[in-house]
Tab-separated table of C-alpha atoms in Angstrom:
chain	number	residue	atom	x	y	z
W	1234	UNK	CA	0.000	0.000	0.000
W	1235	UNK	CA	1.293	3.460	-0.705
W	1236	UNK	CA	1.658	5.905	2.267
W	1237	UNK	CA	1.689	8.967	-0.324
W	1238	UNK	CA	-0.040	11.629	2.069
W	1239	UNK	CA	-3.129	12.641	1.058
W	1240	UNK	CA	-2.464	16.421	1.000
W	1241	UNK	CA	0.842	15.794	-1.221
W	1242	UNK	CA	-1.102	14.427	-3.803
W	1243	UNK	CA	-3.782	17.404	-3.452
W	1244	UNK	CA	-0.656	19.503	-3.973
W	1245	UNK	CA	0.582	17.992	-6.929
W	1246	UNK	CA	-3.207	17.911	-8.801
W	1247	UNK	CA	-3.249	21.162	-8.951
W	1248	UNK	CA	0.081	22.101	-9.765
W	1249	UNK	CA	-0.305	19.991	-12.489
W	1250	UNK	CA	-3.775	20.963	-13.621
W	1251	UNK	CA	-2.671	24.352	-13.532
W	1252	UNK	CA	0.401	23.924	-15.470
W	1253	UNK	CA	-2.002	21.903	-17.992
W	1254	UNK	CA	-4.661	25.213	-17.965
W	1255	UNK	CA	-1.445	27.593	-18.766
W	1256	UNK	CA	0.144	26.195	-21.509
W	1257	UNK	CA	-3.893	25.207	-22.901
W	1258	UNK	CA	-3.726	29.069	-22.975
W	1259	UNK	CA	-0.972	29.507	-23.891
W	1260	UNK	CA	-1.352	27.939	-26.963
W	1261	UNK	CA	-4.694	29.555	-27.985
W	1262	UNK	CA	-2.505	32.855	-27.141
W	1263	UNK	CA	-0.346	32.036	-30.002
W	1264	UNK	CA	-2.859	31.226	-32.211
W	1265	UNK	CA	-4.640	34.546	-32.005
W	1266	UNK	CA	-1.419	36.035	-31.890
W	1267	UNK	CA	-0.596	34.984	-35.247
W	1268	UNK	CA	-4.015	35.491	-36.438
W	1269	UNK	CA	-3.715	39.461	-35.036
W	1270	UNK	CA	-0.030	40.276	-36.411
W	1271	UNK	CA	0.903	37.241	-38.314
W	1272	UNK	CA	3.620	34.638	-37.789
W	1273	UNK	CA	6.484	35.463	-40.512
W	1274	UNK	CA	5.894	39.171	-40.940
W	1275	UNK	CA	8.188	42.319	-40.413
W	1276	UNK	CA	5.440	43.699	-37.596
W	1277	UNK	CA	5.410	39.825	-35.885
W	1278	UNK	CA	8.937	39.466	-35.807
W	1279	UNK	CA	9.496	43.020	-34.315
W	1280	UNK	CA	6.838	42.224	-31.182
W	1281	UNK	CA	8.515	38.616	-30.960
W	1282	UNK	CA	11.488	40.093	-30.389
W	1283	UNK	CA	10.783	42.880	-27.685
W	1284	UNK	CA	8.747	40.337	-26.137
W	1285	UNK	CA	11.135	38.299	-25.506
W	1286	UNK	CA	13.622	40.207	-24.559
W	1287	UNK	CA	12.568	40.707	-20.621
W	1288	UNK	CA	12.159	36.905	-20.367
W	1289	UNK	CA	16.339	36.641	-21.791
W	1290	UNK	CA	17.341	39.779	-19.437
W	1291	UNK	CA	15.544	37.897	-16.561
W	1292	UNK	CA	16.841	34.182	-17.578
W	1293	UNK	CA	20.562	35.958	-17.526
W	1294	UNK	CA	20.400	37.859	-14.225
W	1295	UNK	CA	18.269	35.344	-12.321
W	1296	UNK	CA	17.668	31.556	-14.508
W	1297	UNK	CA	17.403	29.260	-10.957
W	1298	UNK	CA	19.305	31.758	-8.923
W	1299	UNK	CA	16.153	32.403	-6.657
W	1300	UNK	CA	15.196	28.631	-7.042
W	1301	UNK	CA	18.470	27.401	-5.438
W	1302	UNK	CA	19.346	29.958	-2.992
W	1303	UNK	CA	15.806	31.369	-1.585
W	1304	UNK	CA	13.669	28.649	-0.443
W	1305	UNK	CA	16.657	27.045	1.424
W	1306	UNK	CA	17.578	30.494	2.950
W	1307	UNK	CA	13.735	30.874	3.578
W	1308	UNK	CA	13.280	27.621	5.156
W	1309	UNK	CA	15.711	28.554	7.732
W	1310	UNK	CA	14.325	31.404	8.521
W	1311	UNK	CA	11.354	29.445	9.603
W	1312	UNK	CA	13.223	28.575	12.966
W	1313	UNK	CA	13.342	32.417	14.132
W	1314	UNK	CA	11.205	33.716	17.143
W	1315	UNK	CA	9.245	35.690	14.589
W	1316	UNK	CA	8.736	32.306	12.067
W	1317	UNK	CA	10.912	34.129	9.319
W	1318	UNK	CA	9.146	36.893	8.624
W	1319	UNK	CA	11.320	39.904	9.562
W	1320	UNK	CA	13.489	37.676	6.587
W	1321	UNK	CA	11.640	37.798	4.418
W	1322	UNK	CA	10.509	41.784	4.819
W	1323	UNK	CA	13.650	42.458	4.281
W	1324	UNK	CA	14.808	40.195	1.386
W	1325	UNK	CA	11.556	41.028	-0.359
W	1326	UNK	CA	12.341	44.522	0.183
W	1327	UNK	CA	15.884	43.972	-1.251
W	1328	UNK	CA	13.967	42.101	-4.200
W	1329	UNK	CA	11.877	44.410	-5.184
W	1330	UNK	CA	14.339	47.663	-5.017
W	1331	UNK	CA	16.884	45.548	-7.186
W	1332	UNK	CA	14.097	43.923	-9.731
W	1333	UNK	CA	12.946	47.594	-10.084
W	1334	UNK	CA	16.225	49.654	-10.600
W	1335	UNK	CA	17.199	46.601	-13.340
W	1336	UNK	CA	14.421	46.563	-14.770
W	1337	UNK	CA	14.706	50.489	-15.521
W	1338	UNK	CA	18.274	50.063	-16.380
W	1339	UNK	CA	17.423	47.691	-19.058
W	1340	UNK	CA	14.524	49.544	-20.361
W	1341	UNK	CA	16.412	52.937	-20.872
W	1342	UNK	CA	18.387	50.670	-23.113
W	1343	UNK	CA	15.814	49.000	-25.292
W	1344	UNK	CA	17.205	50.075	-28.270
W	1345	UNK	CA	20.757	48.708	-27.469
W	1346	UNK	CA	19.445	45.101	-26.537
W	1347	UNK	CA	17.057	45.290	-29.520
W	1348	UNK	CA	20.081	45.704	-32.009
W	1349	UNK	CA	21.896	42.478	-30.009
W	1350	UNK	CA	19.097	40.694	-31.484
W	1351	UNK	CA	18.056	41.884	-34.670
W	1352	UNK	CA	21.571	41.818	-37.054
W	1353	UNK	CA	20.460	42.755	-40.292
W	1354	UNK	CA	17.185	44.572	-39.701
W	1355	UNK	CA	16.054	47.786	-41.324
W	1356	UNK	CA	15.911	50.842	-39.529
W	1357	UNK	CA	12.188	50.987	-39.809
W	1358	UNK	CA	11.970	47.634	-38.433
W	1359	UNK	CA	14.086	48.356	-35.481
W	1360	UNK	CA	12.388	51.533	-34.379
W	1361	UNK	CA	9.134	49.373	-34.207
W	1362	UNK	CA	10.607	46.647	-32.167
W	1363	UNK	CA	12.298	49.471	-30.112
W	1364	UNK	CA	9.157	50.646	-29.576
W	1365	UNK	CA	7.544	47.394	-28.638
W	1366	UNK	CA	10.290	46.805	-26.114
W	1367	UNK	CA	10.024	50.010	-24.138
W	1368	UNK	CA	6.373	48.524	-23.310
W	1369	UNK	CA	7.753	45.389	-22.576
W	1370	UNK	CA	10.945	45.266	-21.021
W	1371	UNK	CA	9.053	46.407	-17.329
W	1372	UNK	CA	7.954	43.380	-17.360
W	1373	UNK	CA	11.250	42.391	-16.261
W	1374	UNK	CA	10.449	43.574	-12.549
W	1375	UNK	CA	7.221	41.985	-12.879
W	1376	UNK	CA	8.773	38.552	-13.528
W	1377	UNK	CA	11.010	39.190	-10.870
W	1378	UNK	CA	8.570	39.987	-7.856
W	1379	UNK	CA	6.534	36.938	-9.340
W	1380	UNK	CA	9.344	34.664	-8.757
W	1381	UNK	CA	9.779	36.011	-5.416
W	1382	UNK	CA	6.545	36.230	-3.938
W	1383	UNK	CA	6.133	32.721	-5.609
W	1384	UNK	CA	8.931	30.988	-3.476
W	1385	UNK	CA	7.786	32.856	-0.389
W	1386	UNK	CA	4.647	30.768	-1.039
W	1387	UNK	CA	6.546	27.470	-2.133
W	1388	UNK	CA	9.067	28.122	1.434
W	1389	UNK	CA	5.338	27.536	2.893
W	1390	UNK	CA	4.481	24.763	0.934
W	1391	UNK	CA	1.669	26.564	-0.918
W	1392	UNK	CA	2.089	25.662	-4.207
W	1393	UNK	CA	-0.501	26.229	-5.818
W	1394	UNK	CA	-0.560	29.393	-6.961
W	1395	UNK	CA	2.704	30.050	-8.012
W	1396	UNK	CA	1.449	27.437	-10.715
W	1397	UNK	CA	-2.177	29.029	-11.312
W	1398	UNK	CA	-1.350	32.352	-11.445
W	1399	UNK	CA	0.158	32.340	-15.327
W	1400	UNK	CA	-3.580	31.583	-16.303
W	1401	UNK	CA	-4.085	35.126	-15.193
W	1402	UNK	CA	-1.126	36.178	-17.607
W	1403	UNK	CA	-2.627	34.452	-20.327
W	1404	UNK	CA	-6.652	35.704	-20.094
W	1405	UNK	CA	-5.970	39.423	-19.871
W	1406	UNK	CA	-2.806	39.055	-22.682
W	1407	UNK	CA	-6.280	37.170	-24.604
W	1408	UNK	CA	-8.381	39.767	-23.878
W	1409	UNK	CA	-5.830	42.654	-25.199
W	1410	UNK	CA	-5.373	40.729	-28.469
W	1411	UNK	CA	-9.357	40.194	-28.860
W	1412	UNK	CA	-9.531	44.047	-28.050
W	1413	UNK	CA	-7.013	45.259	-30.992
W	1414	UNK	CA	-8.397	42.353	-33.667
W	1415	UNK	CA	-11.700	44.326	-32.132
W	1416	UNK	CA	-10.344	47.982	-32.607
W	1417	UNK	CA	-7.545	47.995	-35.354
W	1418	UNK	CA	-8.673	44.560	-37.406
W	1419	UNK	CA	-6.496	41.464	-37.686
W	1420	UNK	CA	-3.379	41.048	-39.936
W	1421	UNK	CA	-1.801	37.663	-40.490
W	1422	UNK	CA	-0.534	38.602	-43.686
W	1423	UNK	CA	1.400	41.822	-43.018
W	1424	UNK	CA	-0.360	44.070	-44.967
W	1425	UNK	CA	-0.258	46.559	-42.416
W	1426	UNK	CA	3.214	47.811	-42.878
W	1427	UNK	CA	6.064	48.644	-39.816
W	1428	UNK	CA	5.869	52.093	-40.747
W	1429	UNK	CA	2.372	51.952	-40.361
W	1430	UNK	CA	2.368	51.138	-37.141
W	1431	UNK	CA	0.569	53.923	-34.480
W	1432	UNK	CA	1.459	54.507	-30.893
W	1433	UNK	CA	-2.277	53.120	-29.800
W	1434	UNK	CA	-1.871	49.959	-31.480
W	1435	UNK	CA	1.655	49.562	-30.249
W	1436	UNK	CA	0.485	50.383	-26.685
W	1437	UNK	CA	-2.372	48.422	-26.466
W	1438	UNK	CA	-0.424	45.077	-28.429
W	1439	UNK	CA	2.505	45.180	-25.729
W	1440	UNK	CA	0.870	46.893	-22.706
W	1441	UNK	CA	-1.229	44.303	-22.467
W	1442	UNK	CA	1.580	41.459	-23.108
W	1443	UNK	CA	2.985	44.000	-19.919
W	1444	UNK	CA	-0.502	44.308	-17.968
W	1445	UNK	CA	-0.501	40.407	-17.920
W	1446	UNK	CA	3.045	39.899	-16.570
W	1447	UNK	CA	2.040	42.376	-13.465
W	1448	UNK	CA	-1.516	40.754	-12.894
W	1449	UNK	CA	0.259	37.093	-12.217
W	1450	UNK	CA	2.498	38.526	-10.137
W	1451	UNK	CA	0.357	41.043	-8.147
W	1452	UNK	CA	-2.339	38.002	-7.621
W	1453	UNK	CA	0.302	36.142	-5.786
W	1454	UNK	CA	0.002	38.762	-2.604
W	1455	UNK	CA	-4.042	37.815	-2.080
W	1456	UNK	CA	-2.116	34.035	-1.230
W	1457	UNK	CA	0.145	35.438	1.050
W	1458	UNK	CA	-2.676	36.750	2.926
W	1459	UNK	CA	-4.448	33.260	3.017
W	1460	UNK	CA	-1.176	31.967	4.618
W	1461	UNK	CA	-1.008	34.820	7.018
W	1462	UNK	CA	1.894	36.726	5.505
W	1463	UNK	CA	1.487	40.493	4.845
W	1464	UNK	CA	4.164	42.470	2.634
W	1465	UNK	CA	5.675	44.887	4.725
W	1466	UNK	CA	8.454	46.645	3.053
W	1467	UNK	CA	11.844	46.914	5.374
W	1468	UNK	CA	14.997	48.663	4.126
W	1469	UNK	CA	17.221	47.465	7.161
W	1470	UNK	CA	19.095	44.674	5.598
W	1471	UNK	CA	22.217	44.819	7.334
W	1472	UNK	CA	22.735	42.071	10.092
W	1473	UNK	CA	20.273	39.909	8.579
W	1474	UNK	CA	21.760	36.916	7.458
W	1475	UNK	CA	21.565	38.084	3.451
W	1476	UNK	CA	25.249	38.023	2.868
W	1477	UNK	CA	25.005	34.326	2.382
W	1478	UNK	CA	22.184	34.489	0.224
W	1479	UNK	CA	23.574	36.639	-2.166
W	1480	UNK	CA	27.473	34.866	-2.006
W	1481	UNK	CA	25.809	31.897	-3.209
W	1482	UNK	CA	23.169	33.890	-5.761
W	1483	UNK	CA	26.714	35.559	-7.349
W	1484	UNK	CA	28.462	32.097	-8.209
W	1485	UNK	CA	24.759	30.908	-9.554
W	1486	UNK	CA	24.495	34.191	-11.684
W	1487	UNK	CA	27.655	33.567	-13.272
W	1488	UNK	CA	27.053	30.331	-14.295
W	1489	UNK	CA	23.914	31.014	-15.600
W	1490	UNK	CA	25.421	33.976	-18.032
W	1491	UNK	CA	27.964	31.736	-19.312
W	1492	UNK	CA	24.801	29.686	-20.044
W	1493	UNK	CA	22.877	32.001	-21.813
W	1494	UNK	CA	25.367	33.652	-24.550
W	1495	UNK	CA	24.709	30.581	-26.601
W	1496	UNK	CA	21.339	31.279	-26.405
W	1497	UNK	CA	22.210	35.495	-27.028
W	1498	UNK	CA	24.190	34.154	-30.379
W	1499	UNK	CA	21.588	31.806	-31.630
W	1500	UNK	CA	19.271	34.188	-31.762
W	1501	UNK	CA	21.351	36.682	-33.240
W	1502	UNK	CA	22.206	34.479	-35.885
W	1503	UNK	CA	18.378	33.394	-36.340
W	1504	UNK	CA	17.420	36.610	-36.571
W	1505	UNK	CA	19.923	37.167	-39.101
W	1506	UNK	CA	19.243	34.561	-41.377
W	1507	UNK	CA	15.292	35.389	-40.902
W	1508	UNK	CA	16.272	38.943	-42.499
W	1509	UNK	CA	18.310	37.137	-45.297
W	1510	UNK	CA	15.536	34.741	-46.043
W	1511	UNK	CA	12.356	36.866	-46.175
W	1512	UNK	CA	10.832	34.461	-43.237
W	1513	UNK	CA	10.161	34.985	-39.423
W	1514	UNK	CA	12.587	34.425	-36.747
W	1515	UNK	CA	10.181	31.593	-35.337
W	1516	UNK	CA	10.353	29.363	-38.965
W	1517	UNK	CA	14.361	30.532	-39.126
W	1518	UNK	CA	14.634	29.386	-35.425
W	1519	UNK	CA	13.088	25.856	-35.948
């Protein structure tokens, strides 16, 4: 007979039914993705691009950093007169001011990162992807807090909605897409051209690809509440035990960078051959 607790298994049901729900969502996200700005067009290729770039930035600083240094750090914390919290105040605090100076960093240099990735582009083409990414690249801090506030949860084994909560990314970057198919018509084809593009449609395709990124990781705090935490923001991080942390964090970061250049020079060269090819940096890629 197994002795599998009950409540594990709960646990892992709906983990997995909400990883199941996101990428279900995912995929219809794609679909009417492609159906709004097309798949292999100049316009596609430009939002494919910005969009991605906060998820690369955020793979390079962080990738598993917070995975393998945080929960153990947070599970030790546990054994404190005050249960951990007064550590995690003050890492979340540290977090968050980090996360959000980063993520302005990297924004202010949208159109340096966009060139990293776009060899070959015209200069139409790159002012639109430019544009795209100075709506998207905030969402850097936004993946950021959502990783943290998620492994404050996991540290508490609530798991749950640290796996639910993309679902939320997904509807409202649905509903944004249904809204400009809605307002400015659908385009699979690329008729509309780069140069045609307007600062409303622009707004509205990658604020809400932004909008989504904040509203899974905003949802996360209504948890914290049902496990009795409360974010309370605390700038005293001295003499709190973080020095560890963040040793560890530094020889994880540097591992991960070596990691992703390959993936900084495939792309590059993708994106390259894309532009030599007349197709879209997701056919080149494959």
């Amino acid at each position: 007979m197994s002795d599998i607790n009950p409540s594990v298994t709960r646990s892992s049901l709906i983990m997995a039914s909400g990883t199941i729900v996101s990428r279900l969502l995912g995929f219809a996200r794609a679909v009417l993705l492609a159906a709004t700005i097309g798949v292999t067009t100049d316009a596609a290729d430009a939002f494919g691009v910005a969009n991605q770039l906060p998820n690369s930035v955020y793979a390079i600083i962080v990738g598993g950093v917070l995975n393998a240094v945080l929960v153990p750090q947070l599970v030790r914390a546990r054994a404190a007169k005050d249960g951990g919290k007064g550590y995690i105040d003050r890492f979340v605090t540290l977090a968050i001011t980090v996360f959000f100076v980063v993520g302005l960093i990297f924004t202010i240099a949208a159109p340096f990162l966009v060139r990293l990735y776009t060899a070959g582009w015209t200069e139409q083409q790159l002012a639109l992807a430019t544009a795209f990414a100075y709506w998207c690249l905030p969402q850097l801090f936004f993946y950021g807090i959502y990783s943290v506030f998620g492994e404050v949860l996991n540290s508490r084994s609530a798991f749950g909605p640290y796996m639910w909560a993309p679902v939320l990314n997904n509807l409202v970057s649905l509903g944004g897409l249904a809204v400009f198919i809605a307002v400015f018509g659908a385009d699979p084809t690329g008729a509309r051209n780069v140069t045609d593009w307007g600062a409303d449609q622009i707004a509205l395709l990658a604020g809400t690809a932004t909008l989504g990124v904040a509203a899974q990781s905003m949802i996360l705090l209504a948890s914290w509440r049902r496990i009795g935490l409360k974010l309370k923001l605390n700038f005293h991080w001295r003499g709190f035990g973080l020095g560890p942390a963040l040793k560890t964090a530094s020889w994880s970061l540097a591992m991960v960078l070596v990691t992703q250049i390959g993936g900084l020079v495939q792309t590059a060269v993708a994106s390259t051959a894309a532009s030599a090819r007349d197709t879209g940096i997701v056919v080149a890629s494959v």
